[in-house]
Every structure is written in structure tokens, then in C-alpha cells.
mmCIF file of C-alpha atoms and ligand atoms in Angstrom:
data_model
loop_
_atom_site.group_PDB
_atom_site.id
_atom_site.type_symbol
_atom_site.label_atom_id
_atom_site.label_comp_id
_atom_site.label_asym_id
_atom_site.label_seq_id
_atom_site.Cartn_x
_atom_site.Cartn_y
_atom_site.Cartn_z
ATOM 1 C CA MET A 1 1.675 20.281 5.814
ATOM 2 C CA ILE A 2 3.742 18.702 3.088
ATOM 3 C CA LEU A 3 3.432 14.906 3.036
ATOM 4 C CA LEU A 4 5.852 12.834 0.995
ATOM 5 C CA LEU A 5 4.421 9.553 -0.315
ATOM 6 C CA GLY A 6 7.076 6.914 0.403
ATOM 7 C CA THR A 7 6.678 4.681 -2.626
ATOM 8 C CA GLN A 8 8.243 4.435 -6.062
ATOM 9 C CA ASN A 9 5.504 2.108 -7.316
ATOM 10 C CA GLU A 10 3.391 4.107 -9.809
ATOM 11 C CA GLY A 11 0.306 1.942 -9.223
ATOM 12 C CA LYS A 12 0.379 2.574 -5.484
ATOM 13 C CA LEU A 13 1.197 6.221 -5.986
ATOM 14 C CA ALA A 14 -1.890 6.783 -8.123
ATOM 15 C CA GLU A 15 -4.088 5.061 -5.531
ATOM 16 C CA LEU A 16 -2.533 6.910 -2.586
ATOM 17 C CA ARG A 17 -2.987 10.270 -4.332
ATOM 18 C CA GLU A 18 -6.691 9.567 -4.723
ATOM 19 C CA LEU A 19 -7.095 8.172 -1.218
ATOM 20 C CA LEU A 20 -5.437 11.215 0.359
ATOM 21 C CA ALA A 21 -6.853 13.860 -1.967
ATOM 22 C CA ARG A 22 -9.437 15.035 0.512
ATOM 23 C CA VAL A 23 -7.343 15.216 3.680
ATOM 24 C CA ARG A 24 -7.557 18.869 4.701
ATOM 25 C CA GLY A 25 -4.320 20.811 5.043
ATOM 26 C CA VAL A 26 -2.113 18.176 3.385
ATOM 27 C CA GLU A 27 -0.106 18.815 0.226
ATOM 28 C CA LEU A 28 1.118 15.583 -1.376
ATOM 29 C CA LEU A 29 4.572 15.130 -2.871
ATOM 30 C CA SER A 30 5.931 12.044 -4.616
ATOM 31 C CA PHE A 31 9.428 10.863 -5.494
ATOM 32 C CA HIS A 32 8.997 12.688 -8.822
ATOM 33 C CA GLU A 33 9.109 16.051 -7.010
ATOM 34 C CA ARG A 34 11.308 14.998 -4.070
ATOM 35 C CA PRO A 35 13.493 11.993 -4.968
ATOM 36 C CA PHE A 36 14.658 9.624 -2.225
ATOM 37 C CA SER A 37 16.761 6.461 -2.060
ATOM 38 C CA LEU A 38 15.219 3.020 -2.464
ATOM 39 C CA VAL A 39 14.815 1.333 0.923
ATOM 40 C CA GLU A 40 15.648 -2.349 1.259
ATOM 41 C CA GLU A 41 12.554 -4.191 2.503
ATOM 42 C CA SER A 42 14.397 -6.469 4.895
ATOM 43 C CA GLY A 43 11.601 -6.800 7.459
ATOM 44 C CA THR A 44 9.704 -10.022 8.081
ATOM 45 C CA THR A 45 6.259 -8.391 8.335
ATOM 46 C CA PHE A 46 4.337 -5.759 6.376
ATOM 47 C CA PHE A 47 4.413 -3.528 9.453
ATOM 48 C CA GLU A 48 8.209 -3.742 9.799
ATOM 49 C CA ASN A 49 8.700 -2.922 6.127
ATOM 50 C CA ALA A 50 6.304 0.023 6.227
ATOM 51 C CA LEU A 51 8.123 1.351 9.302
ATOM 52 C CA LEU A 52 11.564 0.836 7.710
ATOM 53 C CA LYS A 53 10.498 2.804 4.633
ATOM 54 C CA ALA A 54 8.774 5.617 6.541
ATOM 55 C CA ARG A 55 11.750 6.084 8.893
ATOM 56 C CA ALA A 56 14.460 5.948 6.247
ATOM 57 C CA ILE A 57 12.717 8.324 3.836
ATOM 58 C CA SER A 58 11.699 10.788 6.530
ATOM 59 C CA ARG A 59 15.260 10.851 7.915
ATOM 60 C CA GLU A 60 16.698 11.336 4.438
ATOM 61 C CA THR A 61 14.323 14.146 3.427
ATOM 62 C CA SER A 62 13.409 15.699 6.817
ATOM 63 C CA LEU A 63 9.768 15.606 5.658
ATOM 64 C CA PRO A 64 6.665 13.912 7.058
ATOM 65 C CA VAL A 65 6.356 10.628 5.167
ATOM 66 C CA LEU A 66 3.534 8.205 4.601
ATOM 67 C CA ALA A 67 4.803 4.757 3.633
ATOM 68 C CA GLU A 68 2.893 1.551 3.297
ATOM 69 C CA ASP A 69 3.695 -2.076 2.736
ATOM 70 C CA ALA A 70 1.186 -4.504 1.406
ATOM 71 C CA GLY A 71 0.890 -7.930 -0.093
ATOM 72 C CA LEU A 72 -1.179 -10.972 -0.752
ATOM 73 C CA GLU A 73 -1.704 -13.869 1.674
ATOM 74 C CA VAL A 74 -3.139 -17.083 0.232
ATOM 75 C CA VAL A 75 -4.664 -19.434 2.809
ATOM 76 C CA SER A 76 -3.783 -22.730 1.106
ATOM 77 C CA LEU A 77 -0.180 -21.532 0.626
ATOM 78 C CA GLY A 78 0.246 -20.891 4.349
ATOM 79 C CA GLY A 79 0.113 -17.106 3.890
ATOM 80 C CA ALA A 80 2.526 -16.956 0.911
ATOM 81 C CA PRO A 81 3.560 -14.896 -0.962
ATOM 82 C CA GLY A 82 3.178 -12.472 2.001
ATOM 83 C CA VAL A 83 6.085 -10.031 2.375
ATOM 84 C CA LEU A 84 7.621 -11.600 -0.722
ATOM 85 C CA SER A 85 4.600 -10.623 -2.876
ATOM 86 C CA ALA A 86 6.582 -8.301 -5.173
ATOM 87 C CA ARG A 87 9.441 -10.821 -5.613
ATOM 88 C CA PHE A 88 7.363 -14.033 -5.495
ATOM 89 C CA SER A 89 8.849 -15.396 -8.731
ATOM 90 C CA GLY A 90 12.298 -13.829 -8.238
ATOM 91 C CA LEU A 91 14.060 -10.638 -9.279
ATOM 92 C CA PRO A 92 13.717 -8.398 -11.179
ATOM 93 C CA VAL A 93 10.104 -7.882 -10.140
ATOM 94 C CA ASP A 94 7.808 -9.233 -12.862
ATOM 95 C CA THR A 95 4.066 -9.054 -12.298
ATOM 96 C CA THR A 96 3.070 -11.342 -15.166
ATOM 97 C CA ARG A 97 5.504 -14.030 -13.966
ATOM 98 C CA ASN A 98 4.258 -13.634 -10.358
ATOM 99 C CA ASN A 99 0.664 -14.143 -11.449
ATOM 100 C CA ALA A 100 1.606 -17.170 -13.557
ATOM 101 C CA LEU A 101 3.466 -18.715 -10.611
ATOM 102 C CA LEU A 102 0.521 -18.124 -8.289
ATOM 103 C CA LEU A 103 -1.854 -19.849 -10.720
ATOM 104 C CA ALA A 104 0.589 -22.760 -11.099
ATOM 105 C CA ARG A 105 0.816 -23.183 -7.302
ATOM 106 C CA LEU A 106 -2.978 -23.220 -7.069
ATOM 107 C CA ALA A 107 -3.579 -25.599 -9.975
ATOM 108 C CA GLY A 108 -6.153 -28.169 -8.820
ATOM 109 C CA VAL A 109 -6.533 -26.468 -5.415
ATOM 110 C CA ASN A 110 -10.145 -25.878 -4.352
ATOM 111 C CA ASP A 111 -9.477 -23.592 -1.410
ATOM 112 C CA ARG A 112 -8.653 -20.315 -3.144
ATOM 113 C CA ARG A 113 -9.268 -17.974 -0.201
ATOM 114 C CA ALA A 114 -6.835 -15.082 0.023
ATOM 115 C CA ARG A 115 -6.516 -11.617 1.484
ATOM 116 C CA PHE A 116 -4.644 -8.447 0.775
ATOM 117 C CA VAL A 117 -3.070 -6.843 3.838
ATOM 118 C CA ALA A 118 -1.703 -3.305 4.036
ATOM 119 C CA TYR A 119 0.069 -1.429 6.809
ATOM 120 C CA ALA A 120 0.408 2.327 6.522
ATOM 121 C CA VAL A 121 2.867 4.290 8.663
ATOM 122 C CA LEU A 122 3.008 8.058 9.081
ATOM 123 C CA ARG A 123 6.336 9.315 10.380
ATOM 124 C CA LEU A 124 7.030 12.924 11.274
ATOM 125 C CA PRO A 125 10.482 14.538 11.300
ATOM 126 C CA ASP A 126 10.245 14.931 15.099
ATOM 127 C CA GLY A 127 10.093 11.127 15.383
ATOM 128 C CA ARG A 128 6.378 10.683 16.065
ATOM 129 C CA GLU A 129 4.928 7.627 14.333
ATOM 130 C CA PHE A 130 1.373 6.452 13.645
ATOM 131 C CA SER A 131 0.313 3.194 12.017
ATOM 132 C CA SER A 132 -2.794 1.484 10.735
ATOM 133 C CA LYS A 133 -3.747 -1.835 9.121
ATOM 134 C CA GLY A 134 -6.250 -2.674 6.378
ATOM 135 C CA VAL A 135 -7.449 -6.033 5.053
ATOM 136 C CA LEU A 136 -9.442 -7.053 1.973
ATOM 137 C CA SER A 137 -10.653 -10.655 1.853
ATOM 138 C CA GLY A 138 -11.441 -12.538 -1.334
ATOM 139 C CA ARG A 139 -10.311 -15.417 -3.488
ATOM 140 C CA ILE A 140 -7.914 -16.152 -6.349
ATOM 141 C CA GLY A 141 -9.596 -16.611 -9.743
ATOM 142 C CA GLU A 142 -8.773 -19.241 -12.344
ATOM 143 C CA SER A 143 -7.151 -16.870 -14.867
ATOM 144 C CA PRO A 144 -6.167 -13.183 -15.096
ATOM 145 C CA ARG A 145 -9.044 -10.816 -15.916
ATOM 146 C CA GLY A 146 -9.060 -7.033 -16.371
ATOM 147 C CA GLU A 147 -6.682 -4.234 -17.273
ATOM 148 C CA GLY A 148 -6.896 -1.926 -14.241
ATOM 149 C CA GLY A 149 -4.958 -1.822 -10.983
ATOM 150 C CA PHE A 150 -1.557 -3.481 -10.634
ATOM 151 C CA GLY A 151 0.181 -6.549 -9.210
ATOM 152 C CA TYR A 152 -2.174 -9.421 -8.386
ATOM 153 C CA ASP A 153 -5.336 -7.395 -9.140
ATOM 154 C CA PRO A 154 -6.255 -9.438 -12.288
ATOM 155 C CA LEU A 155 -6.395 -12.597 -10.139
ATOM 156 C CA PHE A 156 -8.095 -11.267 -7.017
ATOM 157 C CA VAL A 157 -11.879 -11.406 -6.644
ATOM 158 C CA PRO A 158 -13.010 -9.508 -3.522
ATOM 159 C CA GLU A 159 -15.581 -11.150 -1.252
ATOM 160 C CA GLY A 160 -19.117 -10.469 -2.479
ATOM 161 C CA GLN A 161 -17.925 -9.512 -5.979
ATOM 162 C CA ALA A 162 -17.911 -11.328 -9.325
ATOM 163 C CA LEU A 163 -15.258 -9.093 -10.897
ATOM 164 C CA THR A 164 -11.523 -9.035 -10.200
ATOM 165 C CA LEU A 165 -9.914 -5.916 -8.722
ATOM 166 C CA ALA A 166 -8.458 -5.225 -12.198
ATOM 167 C CA GLU A 167 -11.968 -5.270 -13.704
ATOM 168 C CA LEU A 168 -13.469 -2.928 -11.117
ATOM 169 C CA PRO A 169 -13.307 0.810 -11.859
ATOM 170 C CA ARG A 170 -10.572 2.417 -9.741
ATOM 171 C CA PRO A 171 -13.007 4.383 -7.549
ATOM 172 C CA GLU A 172 -14.636 1.057 -6.638
ATOM 173 C CA LYS A 173 -11.276 -0.609 -5.842
ATOM 174 C CA ASN A 174 -10.376 2.449 -3.760
ATOM 175 C CA ARG A 175 -13.681 2.244 -1.891
ATOM 176 C CA ILE A 176 -13.033 -1.276 -0.587
ATOM 177 C CA SER A 177 -9.284 -1.854 -0.748
ATOM 178 C CA HIS A 178 -6.876 -2.874 2.020
ATOM 179 C CA ARG A 179 -4.935 0.315 1.259
ATOM 180 C CA ARG A 180 -8.067 2.444 1.694
ATOM 181 C CA ARG A 181 -8.782 0.807 5.029
ATOM 182 C CA ALA A 182 -5.199 1.348 6.242
ATOM 183 C CA ILE A 183 -5.180 4.993 5.119
ATOM 184 C CA ASP A 184 -8.570 5.645 6.730
ATOM 185 C CA GLY A 185 -7.072 4.608 10.056
ATOM 186 C CA LEU A 186 -4.483 7.394 9.736
ATOM 187 C CA ARG A 187 -6.875 10.113 8.639
ATOM 188 C CA ASP A 188 -7.492 11.621 12.098
ATOM 189 C CA ALA A 189 -3.779 11.702 12.926
ATOM 190 C CA LEU A 190 -3.020 13.293 9.561
ATOM 191 C CA GLU A 191 -5.613 16.023 9.955
ATOM 192 C CA ARG A 192 -4.508 16.715 13.521
ATOM 193 C CA VAL A 193 -0.795 17.092 12.733
ATOM 194 C CA ALA A 194 -1.527 19.016 9.526
ATOM 195 C CA HIS A 195 -3.061 21.796 11.584
ATOM 196 C CA GLU A 196 -0.482 21.979 14.372
ATOM 197 C CA GLU A 197 1.223 25.308 14.761
ATOM 198 C CA SER A 198 4.867 25.690 15.769
ATOM 199 C CA PRO A 199 5.594 27.701 18.956
ATOM 200 C CA ALA A 200 6.757 30.611 16.773
ATOM 201 C CA GLY A 201 3.406 30.674 15.024
ATOM 202 C CA GLY A 202 4.408 29.168 11.665
ATOM 203 C CA ARG A 203 3.556 25.719 10.369
ATOM 204 C CA VAL A 204 5.389 22.881 12.049
ATOM 205 C CA PHE A 205 6.694 21.517 8.740
HETATM 206 P P1 IMP B 1 5.507 -3.613 -1.686
HETATM 207 O O1 IMP B 1 4.409 -3.222 -0.740
HETATM 208 O O2 IMP B 1 5.921 -2.500 -2.583
HETATM 209 O O3 IMP B 1 6.597 -4.317 -0.999
HETATM 210 O O4 IMP B 1 4.937 -4.709 -2.692
HETATM 211 C C1 IMP B 1 3.702 -5.157 -2.597
HETATM 212 C C2 IMP B 1 3.450 -6.170 -3.681
HETATM 213 O O5 IMP B 1 2.252 -6.820 -3.274
HETATM 214 C C3 IMP B 1 3.169 -5.522 -5.020
HETATM 215 O O6 IMP B 1 4.291 -5.524 -5.854
HETATM 216 C C4 IMP B 1 2.081 -6.417 -5.548
HETATM 217 O O7 IMP B 1 2.630 -7.552 -6.124
HETATM 218 C C5 IMP B 1 1.343 -6.832 -4.296
HETATM 219 N N1 IMP B 1 0.241 -5.892 -3.966
HETATM 220 C C6 IMP B 1 0.147 -5.025 -2.924
HETATM 221 N N2 IMP B 1 -0.984 -4.322 -2.978
HETATM 222 C C7 IMP B 1 -1.611 -4.737 -4.100
HETATM 223 C C8 IMP B 1 -2.854 -4.360 -4.701
HETATM 224 O O8 IMP B 1 -3.591 -3.466 -4.273
HETATM 225 N N3 IMP B 1 -3.153 -5.029 -5.810
HETATM 226 C C9 IMP B 1 -2.374 -6.012 -6.356
HETATM 227 N N4 IMP B 1 -1.211 -6.369 -5.857
HETATM 228 C C10 IMP B 1 -0.831 -5.741 -4.714
#
């Protein structure tokens, strides 16, 4: 089965490719091989946005699509930046400015607990939909550290770790991440639909 990854974010794409590399019977495509329109993330939750993206891209391309929406929730900021994580400091999206704003908002704040949340949605051209959630708890550090990952990774220290997500080797981030946990919840559905046969005997997709 061909599975189109419904993101144009290169950081996410690289992680998703690794996370899905060992799903049997699934051939991954990205927007580089099969371009699709940008989808406006007008939902008020990660789940709504993941669903919006999966539906729009699967309708546009007639392919099975895996889309996800994720972001950072900081306890002392009442869950912000949440669904606004990418645009926290305004548009155009600027990661360095987002991280600087987050540190400014947390200046002098002792409670630095935070979590990454991801929702992944698999949508098939026949309209079937599957979804899964993943969470990674941790805290926001005092200054950016590390070169790996993307987004808020240089500021996020996972629970039980001393290093930020940007300091951890990618295999280690991928072993514990919110995205990994969300994708793992879709693995059974993916393997099942990848091996379905159409009534005529060919592959369904
Ligand atoms: P979206 O899911 O593309 O709407 O944007 C998610 C935004 O949340 C990204 O632009 C990042 O700022 C942030 N984010 C989501 N997942 C991660 C992650 O794994 N590491 C760091 N930042 C993330």
C-alpha cells in the first residue's frame, strides 16, 4: 500500500519516515514525490487539525494519508502554546523567535512542566479513518541546548532525562517521542489495511 505522509515540515517528515520504516507492506511517499496543497489548520484541537489535514490531502490525491498534528503544552501557561505552537510568536513561522518568546514568558517561573502532544490520523480513500494520541512529558529548560530535532526541541527536557530533545540522538528521541507513541497506536491498523485485497484480487490502493 502506498501511504502519503501529510506534512510539509521536513523535521517531521524525517521522523515519520524512520518511525514508519518497518511497517510491513507500506511504501512511503512525501510531498516531494506527490505534491499536495497546504491545508489551513483552523481546528481548535490537535485532533481536529490532524483530521482536517488527513481528509483534505487524501481527497485531493485519492491516496491513503497519514497526517499528524502536534504541539507543546506548558502547564504554567494554561496549556499554551498548544495548537498555536508553530505560530506562537506570529507569522511567518520562526522557530528561534518562538523559543525566545517561550523563555521570556517563563522568566522567573519555577513551574516549568510541559508536555508534547501528538495526534496521528490515518485516512483511506474509501473514507475509513483511524486515530491515535501520544504524549511526552517533561519540562522547559533555562536556555536552548542542542542542534538536533526541530521546533521546541532545544528547550524541552523529557522526564527522567538531563538532555534536551535536541541533544538526544534522533533514534533516542524517536524511541520516546509523542509522535512515536501516536504512530505506534496506528501500527496495527496500518498493517491490516496494507494487506487487504480488493474483490478483484489486486491491491486495494
Ligand atoms: P504542526 O503540527 O505542523 O501544526 O506544528 C507543530 C509545531 O509544534 C511545530 O512547528 C513545533 O513548533 C511544535 N512541535 C511539534 N512537535 C514537535 C517536536 O517533536 N519537537 C519540537 N517541536 C515540536
